[in-house]
Coordinates of C-alpha atoms in Angstrom, one line a residue:
M1162 CA -37.5 32.1 -3.2
T1163 CA -39.2 34.9 -5.1
E1164 CA -36.3 35.1 -7.5
I1165 CA -36.3 31.4 -8.0
Q1166 CA -40.0 31.4 -8.8
R1167 CA -39.5 34.3 -11.2
V1168 CA -36.9 32.4 -13.1
E1169 CA -39.1 29.3 -13.2
D1170 CA -42.0 31.3 -14.6
Y1171 CA -39.8 32.8 -17.2
L1172 CA -38.4 29.5 -18.4
H1173 CA -41.9 28.0 -18.4
D1174 CA -43.1 30.7 -20.7
H1175 CA -40.4 29.8 -23.3
F1176 CA -40.2 26.0 -22.7
R1177 CA -42.4 23.3 -21.3
I1178 CA -40.7 22.5 -18.0
K1179 CA -41.9 20.5 -14.9
D1180 CA -41.0 21.2 -11.3
L1181 CA -39.8 17.9 -9.8
G1182 CA -39.7 19.3 -6.3
K1183 CA -36.6 19.1 -4.0
L1184 CA -33.5 17.8 -5.5
R1185 CA -32.8 14.1 -4.5
Y1186 CA -30.6 12.6 -7.2
F1187 CA -28.7 14.3 -9.9
L1188 CA -25.7 13.0 -12.0
G1189 CA -24.7 10.5 -9.4
L1190 CA -25.1 12.9 -6.4
E1191 CA -27.6 11.8 -3.7
I1192 CA -29.0 14.6 -1.6
A1193 CA -30.6 13.8 1.8
R1194 CA -32.4 16.5 3.8
S1195 CA -33.6 17.0 7.3
K1196 CA -34.1 19.9 9.6
S1197 CA -30.5 19.4 10.8
G1198 CA -29.0 20.0 7.4
I1199 CA -28.2 18.6 4.0
L1200 CA -26.0 15.6 3.3
L1201 CA -24.4 15.1 -0.1
N1202 CA -23.0 11.6 -1.1
Q1203 CA -22.3 9.4 -4.1
R1204 CA -23.1 6.0 -2.6
K1205 CA -24.7 4.5 -5.7
Y1206 CA -21.9 5.8 -7.9
A1207 CA -19.3 4.3 -5.6
L1208 CA -21.0 0.9 -5.5
E1209 CA -21.2 0.9 -9.3
L1210 CA -17.4 1.5 -9.4
L1211 CA -16.8 -1.4 -7.1
T1212 CA -19.1 -3.7 -9.1
D1213 CA -17.5 -2.8 -12.4
A1214 CA -14.0 -3.4 -11.0
G1215 CA -15.0 -6.7 -9.4
L1216 CA -14.1 -5.5 -5.9
L1217 CA -17.5 -5.5 -4.3
A1218 CA -16.5 -8.5 -2.2
A1219 CA -12.8 -7.3 -1.6
K1220 CA -11.4 -6.6 1.8
H1221 CA -11.5 -3.0 2.7
V1222 CA -8.4 -1.0 3.8
P1223 CA -8.2 1.9 6.3
T1224 CA -6.4 4.4 4.0
P1225 CA -6.6 5.1 0.3
I1226 CA -2.9 5.1 -0.2
V1227 CA 0.0 3.3 1.5
P1228 CA 1.6 5.7 4.1
V1229 CA 5.1 5.1 2.6
S1230 CA 4.3 4.9 -1.0
S1231 CA 6.8 4.4 -3.8
T1232 CA 4.2 4.8 -6.6
T1233 CA 6.2 7.5 -8.3
Q1234 CA 9.3 5.4 -8.7
A1235 CA 7.6 2.2 -9.5
Q1236 CA 9.5 0.0 -11.9
S1237 CA 6.7 -2.3 -12.8
P1238 CA 5.9 -3.0 -16.5
L1239 CA 3.6 -0.7 -18.5
L1240 CA 0.0 -1.6 -18.9
L1241 CA -0.8 -3.2 -22.2
D1242 CA -4.2 -1.4 -22.3
P1243 CA -3.7 2.0 -20.6
T1244 CA -7.3 3.0 -21.3
V1245 CA -8.4 0.8 -18.3
Y1246 CA -6.4 2.9 -15.9
R1247 CA -7.4 6.2 -17.5
R1248 CA -11.1 5.3 -17.4
L1249 CA -10.8 4.2 -13.7
I1250 CA -9.0 7.4 -12.7
G1251 CA -11.5 9.5 -14.5
R1252 CA -14.4 7.9 -12.7
I1253 CA -12.7 8.1 -9.3
L1254 CA -12.0 11.8 -10.0
Y1255 CA -15.7 12.5 -10.1
L1256 CA -16.0 11.0 -6.6
T1257 CA -13.9 13.9 -5.2
T1258 CA -17.0 16.1 -5.5
T1259 CA -18.2 14.7 -2.2
R1260 CA -15.1 12.8 -1.0
P1261 CA -12.4 15.2 0.1
D1262 CA -10.6 12.3 1.8
I1263 CA -9.4 10.9 -1.5
A1264 CA -8.4 14.2 -3.1
Y1265 CA -4.7 13.7 -2.5
V1266 CA -4.5 10.1 -3.8
V1267 CA -6.5 10.9 -6.9
H1268 CA -4.3 13.9 -7.6
H1269 CA -1.3 11.7 -7.2
L1270 CA -2.5 8.9 -9.4
S1271 CA -3.7 11.3 -12.1
Q1272 CA 0.0 12.2 -12.9
F1273 CA 0.6 8.7 -14.4
V1274 CA -2.4 8.7 -16.8
P1275 CA -0.1 9.1 -19.9
S1276 CA 2.0 6.0 -19.1
P1277 CA 0.5 3.9 -16.3
C1278 CA 2.2 0.9 -14.9
A1279 CA 0.7 -2.2 -13.3
H1280 CA 1.8 -0.8 -9.9
H1281 CA -0.3 2.3 -10.5
L1282 CA -3.4 0.2 -11.3
T1283 CA -2.9 -1.7 -8.1
A1284 CA -2.8 1.7 -6.2
A1285 CA -6.0 2.7 -7.9
H1286 CA -7.7 -0.5 -6.8
R1287 CA -6.6 0.3 -3.3
V1288 CA -8.6 3.5 -3.5
L1289 CA -11.7 1.4 -4.4
R1290 CA -11.0 -1.0 -1.5
Y1291 CA -10.9 2.1 0.8
L1292 CA -14.2 3.3 -0.6
K1293 CA -15.8 -0.1 0.2
N1294 CA -15.2 0.7 3.9
A1295 CA -17.9 3.4 3.8
P1296 CA -19.3 4.1 0.3
A1297 CA -22.1 6.2 1.8
N1298 CA -19.7 8.8 3.2
G1299 CA -20.5 12.3 2.2
V1300 CA -20.2 16.0 3.1
F1301 CA -22.7 17.2 5.7
Y1302 CA -23.9 20.9 5.7
P1303 CA -25.7 21.8 8.9
S1304 CA -28.7 24.1 8.6
H1305 CA -27.6 26.2 11.6
G1306 CA -24.2 27.9 11.9
S1307 CA -22.3 31.1 11.5
F1308 CA -20.8 32.6 8.4
S1309 CA -17.3 32.8 9.9
I1310 CA -14.6 31.7 7.5
R1311 CA -11.8 29.3 8.6
A1312 CA -9.2 28.1 6.2
F1313 CA -6.2 25.8 6.6
A1314 CA -3.2 25.8 4.3
D1315 CA -0.3 23.3 4.2
F1316 CA 2.4 22.0 1.9
D1317 CA 4.7 19.1 1.4
W1318 CA 8.1 20.5 0.4
A1319 CA 9.8 18.8 -2.6
S1320 CA 7.7 15.7 -2.2
C1321 CA 7.9 14.6 -5.8
P1322 CA 11.2 12.6 -6.2
L1323 CA 11.3 13.1 -10.0
T1324 CA 10.6 16.9 -10.2
R1325 CA 11.1 17.9 -6.6
K1326 CA 8.0 20.1 -6.8
S1327 CA 6.0 20.7 -3.7
V1328 CA 2.3 19.9 -3.1
T1329 CA -0.2 22.5 -2.1
G1330 CA -3.2 21.6 0.0
F1331 CA -5.9 23.8 1.6
C1332 CA -9.5 23.6 2.8
V1333 CA -12.1 26.3 3.5
F1334 CA -14.9 26.1 6.1
I1335 CA -17.9 28.4 6.4
G1336 CA -18.9 27.8 9.9
D1337 CA -18.6 24.0 10.3
S1338 CA -19.3 23.3 6.6
L1339 CA -16.4 22.3 4.3
V1340 CA -17.0 24.2 1.1
S1341 CA -13.7 24.1 -0.8
W1342 CA -10.6 22.0 -0.8
R1343 CA -7.6 21.4 -3.1
S1344 CA -4.6 19.1 -3.5
K1345 CA -2.3 20.2 -6.3
K1346 CA 1.3 20.0 -7.3
Q1347 CA 3.0 23.4 -7.5
T1348 CA 4.0 24.6 -11.0
T1349 CA 7.5 25.7 -9.9
I1350 CA 10.2 24.3 -7.7
S1351 CA 10.5 25.9 -4.2
R1352 CA 14.0 26.5 -2.9
S1353 CA 12.8 26.5 0.7
S1354 CA 9.9 25.4 2.8
S1355 CA 8.9 29.0 3.4
E1356 CA 8.6 29.5 -0.3
A1357 CA 6.5 26.4 -0.7
E1358 CA 4.2 27.6 2.1
Y1359 CA 3.9 31.1 0.5
R1360 CA 2.8 29.5 -2.7
A1361 CA 0.1 27.6 -0.8
L1362 CA -1.0 30.7 1.0
A1363 CA -1.1 32.7 -2.3
S1364 CA -3.4 30.0 -3.8
L1365 CA -5.6 30.1 -0.8
S1366 CA -5.8 33.9 -0.8
C1367 CA -7.1 33.8 -4.4
E1368 CA -9.7 31.3 -3.4
L1369 CA -10.8 33.4 -0.5
Q1370 CA -11.0 36.5 -2.7
W1371 CA -13.4 34.6 -5.0
F1372 CA -15.5 33.7 -1.9
Q1373 CA -15.6 37.4 -1.0
Y1374 CA -17.0 38.2 -4.4
L1375 CA -19.6 35.4 -4.0
F1376 CA -20.6 36.8 -0.6
Q1377 CA -21.1 40.2 -2.2
D1378 CA -23.3 38.8 -5.0
L1379 CA -25.5 37.0 -2.4
G1380 CA -25.8 40.1 -0.3
L1381 CA -23.9 38.7 2.7
S1382 CA -21.4 40.6 4.8
W1383 CA -17.8 39.4 4.7
H1384 CA -15.8 38.9 7.9
T1385 CA -12.1 38.5 7.9
A1386 CA -11.2 34.9 7.2
S1387 CA -8.9 33.1 9.7
V1388 CA -6.2 31.3 7.9
Y1389 CA -4.2 28.7 9.9
C1390 CA -0.6 28.0 8.9
D1391 CA 2.0 25.8 10.7
N1392 CA 5.0 27.5 9.2
Q1393 CA 6.3 30.1 11.6
S1394 CA 8.8 31.6 9.1
A1395 CA 6.0 32.3 6.6
I1396 CA 3.9 34.0 9.3
Y1397 CA 6.8 36.1 10.3
L1398 CA 7.6 37.2 6.7
D1399 CA 3.9 38.1 6.2
H1400 CA 4.0 40.6 9.1
N1401 CA 7.6 41.8 8.4
A1402 CA 8.0 44.4 5.6
T1403 CA 11.7 43.7 5.3
F1404 CA 12.7 41.2 2.7
H1405 CA 15.8 39.2 3.5
E1406 CA 18.2 37.5 1.1
C1407 CA 16.5 34.2 1.5
S1408 CA 13.1 35.6 0.6
K1409 CA 13.8 37.8 -2.4
H1410 CA 12.9 35.1 -4.9
I1411 CA 9.4 34.8 -3.5
D1412 CA 8.6 38.5 -3.8
I1413 CA 5.4 38.1 -5.8
D1414 CA 3.8 35.5 -3.5
C1415 CA 4.8 37.4 -0.5
H1416 CA 3.1 40.6 -1.8
V1417 CA 0.0 38.7 -2.8
T1418 CA -0.6 37.2 0.7
R1419 CA 0.5 40.4 2.5
D1420 CA -1.8 42.5 0.4
K1421 CA -4.8 40.3 1.4
I1422 CA -3.8 40.6 5.0
R1423 CA -3.6 44.4 4.9
S1424 CA -7.0 44.6 3.0
G1425 CA -8.7 42.7 5.8
L1426 CA -9.5 39.7 3.6
V1427 CA -7.6 37.2 5.7
R1428 CA -5.9 37.0 9.1
L1429 CA -2.9 34.6 9.4
L1430 CA -2.8 32.6 12.6
P1431 CA -0.4 29.8 13.8
V1432 CA -1.5 26.2 14.3
S1433 CA 0.4 23.2 15.4
S1434 CA 1.2 20.5 12.8
A1435 CA -0.8 18.0 14.9
H1436 CA -4.0 20.1 14.3
Q1437 CA -3.3 21.0 10.7
I1438 CA -6.4 19.7 8.9
A1439 CA -4.9 20.4 5.4
D1440 CA -2.3 17.6 6.0
V1441 CA -4.7 15.1 4.4
F1442 CA -4.4 17.0 1.1
T1443 CA -0.6 17.1 0.9
K1444 CA 0.9 13.7 1.8
P1445 CA 0.1 10.0 2.6
L1446 CA -0.6 9.5 6.3
H1447 CA -0.7 6.6 8.6
S1448 CA -4.1 5.2 9.4
S1449 CA -4.5 6.8 12.9
T1450 CA -3.4 10.2 11.7
F1451 CA -5.5 9.9 8.5
I1452 CA -8.7 8.9 10.4
S1453 CA -8.1 11.8 12.8
G1454 CA -7.7 14.2 10.0
I1455 CA -10.7 13.3 7.9
S1456 CA -12.9 13.3 11.1
K1457 CA -12.5 17.0 11.1
L1458 CA -13.7 17.5 7.5
G1459 CA -17.4 17.1 8.3
L1460 CA -17.8 13.7 6.5
V1461 CA -20.9 11.7 7.5
N1462 CA -21.9 8.2 6.7
I1463 CA -25.6 8.1 6.1
L1464 CA -25.7 4.4 6.9
S1465 CA -23.9 4.8 10.2
P1466 CA -25.7 4.5 13.5
A1467 CA -24.1 7.9 14.4
C1468 CA -26.0 9.5 11.6
R1469 CA -29.3 8.7 13.4
G1470 CA -28.3 10.9 16.3
L1471 CA -27.1 13.7 14.0
L1472 CA -30.3 13.8 12.0
Q1473 CA -32.9 12.9 14.7
E1474 CA -33.9 16.5 15.2
S1475 CA -36.5 16.3 12.5
S1476 CA -38.1 13.2 14.0
N1477 CA -39.1 15.2 17.1
S1478 CA -41.4 17.5 15.2
S1479 CA -43.9 14.9 14.1
P1480 CA -44.3 11.3 15.0
N1481 CA -45.2 10.4 11.4
Q1482 CA -42.5 12.5 9.8
K1483 CA -39.4 10.7 8.4
T1484 CA -36.1 11.5 9.9
I1485 CA -34.4 12.2 6.5
D1486 CA -35.6 12.5 2.9
P1487 CA -33.4 9.9 1.2
G1488 CA -34.8 10.2 -2.3
P1489 CA -35.1 7.2 -4.6
Q1490 CA -33.2 3.9 -4.1
Y1491 CA -33.8 3.8 -0.4
Q1492 CA -36.3 2.4 2.1
T1493 CA -36.6 2.7 5.9
Q1494 CA -35.6 0.1 8.5
N1495 CA -35.5 1.2 12.1
N1496 CA -34.8 4.8 11.2
F1497 CA -31.9 3.9 9.0
W1498 CA -31.9 4.2 5.3
V1499 CA -30.6 1.2 3.3
P1500 CA -30.7 0.4 -0.4
H1501 CA -33.3 -1.8 -2.0
N1502 CA -31.0 -4.3 -3.7
T1503 CA -27.5 -3.9 -2.2
K1504 CA -26.0 -4.2 1.2
P1505 CA -23.8 -1.4 2.6
R1506 CA -20.7 -3.5 3.1
G1507 CA -19.4 -7.1 3.3
T1508 CA -20.5 -10.2 1.6
N1509 CA -22.0 -12.1 4.6
H1510 CA -25.5 -10.5 4.4
N1511 CA -26.9 -12.6 7.3
R1512 CA -24.2 -11.4 9.6

């Protein structure tokens, strides 16, 4: 806080600035605070997306993408005005700042921005219908927790039917807080599933190296990160110094990951595919598997009754103290925060 005050005084000496207090709303991000932690969401931005697309009264869907999707090989006609699709994807892309549950589908639909078809626009509208289910979902960062690093890396081998490139997906947790995630198609074609996994592990290792530098800048001690992988052959090759014929072509990625293990940056651990959290960043999943996966990412709906139990700690300190600081656009009703002008979901407001 001393450093922050020093920077504010320095800026105030050169410019006329005003301290607006704690951050509540900034560039579509809504920040809610309590003694339990901080919740980031983009509820107002999501509702504006639904309103502009005319889907505010549409029926919601449980998943943002069809589990068995043929979007890549769609033979529907090209859109007469592709700017509609491009603008929509660009706006949805900004939502991934606080919505890791749509990271994969947005990455998938972004590949068709140059020449979108009608089928692609329908798939993008499905994402909006999924957002309507819980537009107030956001990432919750608890105020109490450890600095232990847990990371999950996964891949979907040769998932693209046109290029046969694999998809890398990973997520990083500090304690119970999700701080980084990625869903991205690999730049080269992998000849085996082990190679695809190694490329995912190499990308995750570089991300964890950046976190180590950040910890050093903040004066925090770095503990070896636990990286969970569900590919046994990749784990075996990481701990085996002998390169076999099938692994010679992945020499660089092998050495990158192995070097991070030897330096103590990461520790590679096995995990079953059923408990692999990074699955939601690599492939379309069925509703039950998808809901189970995103429930482990730390997403919280501020309008949900369960949020009251999560954030009720601050209400015990003072009878007149509010449970959570919602910022503008909200008012209290029975310890829940709802908007002034819009309802959270549905069109039957009386119900």
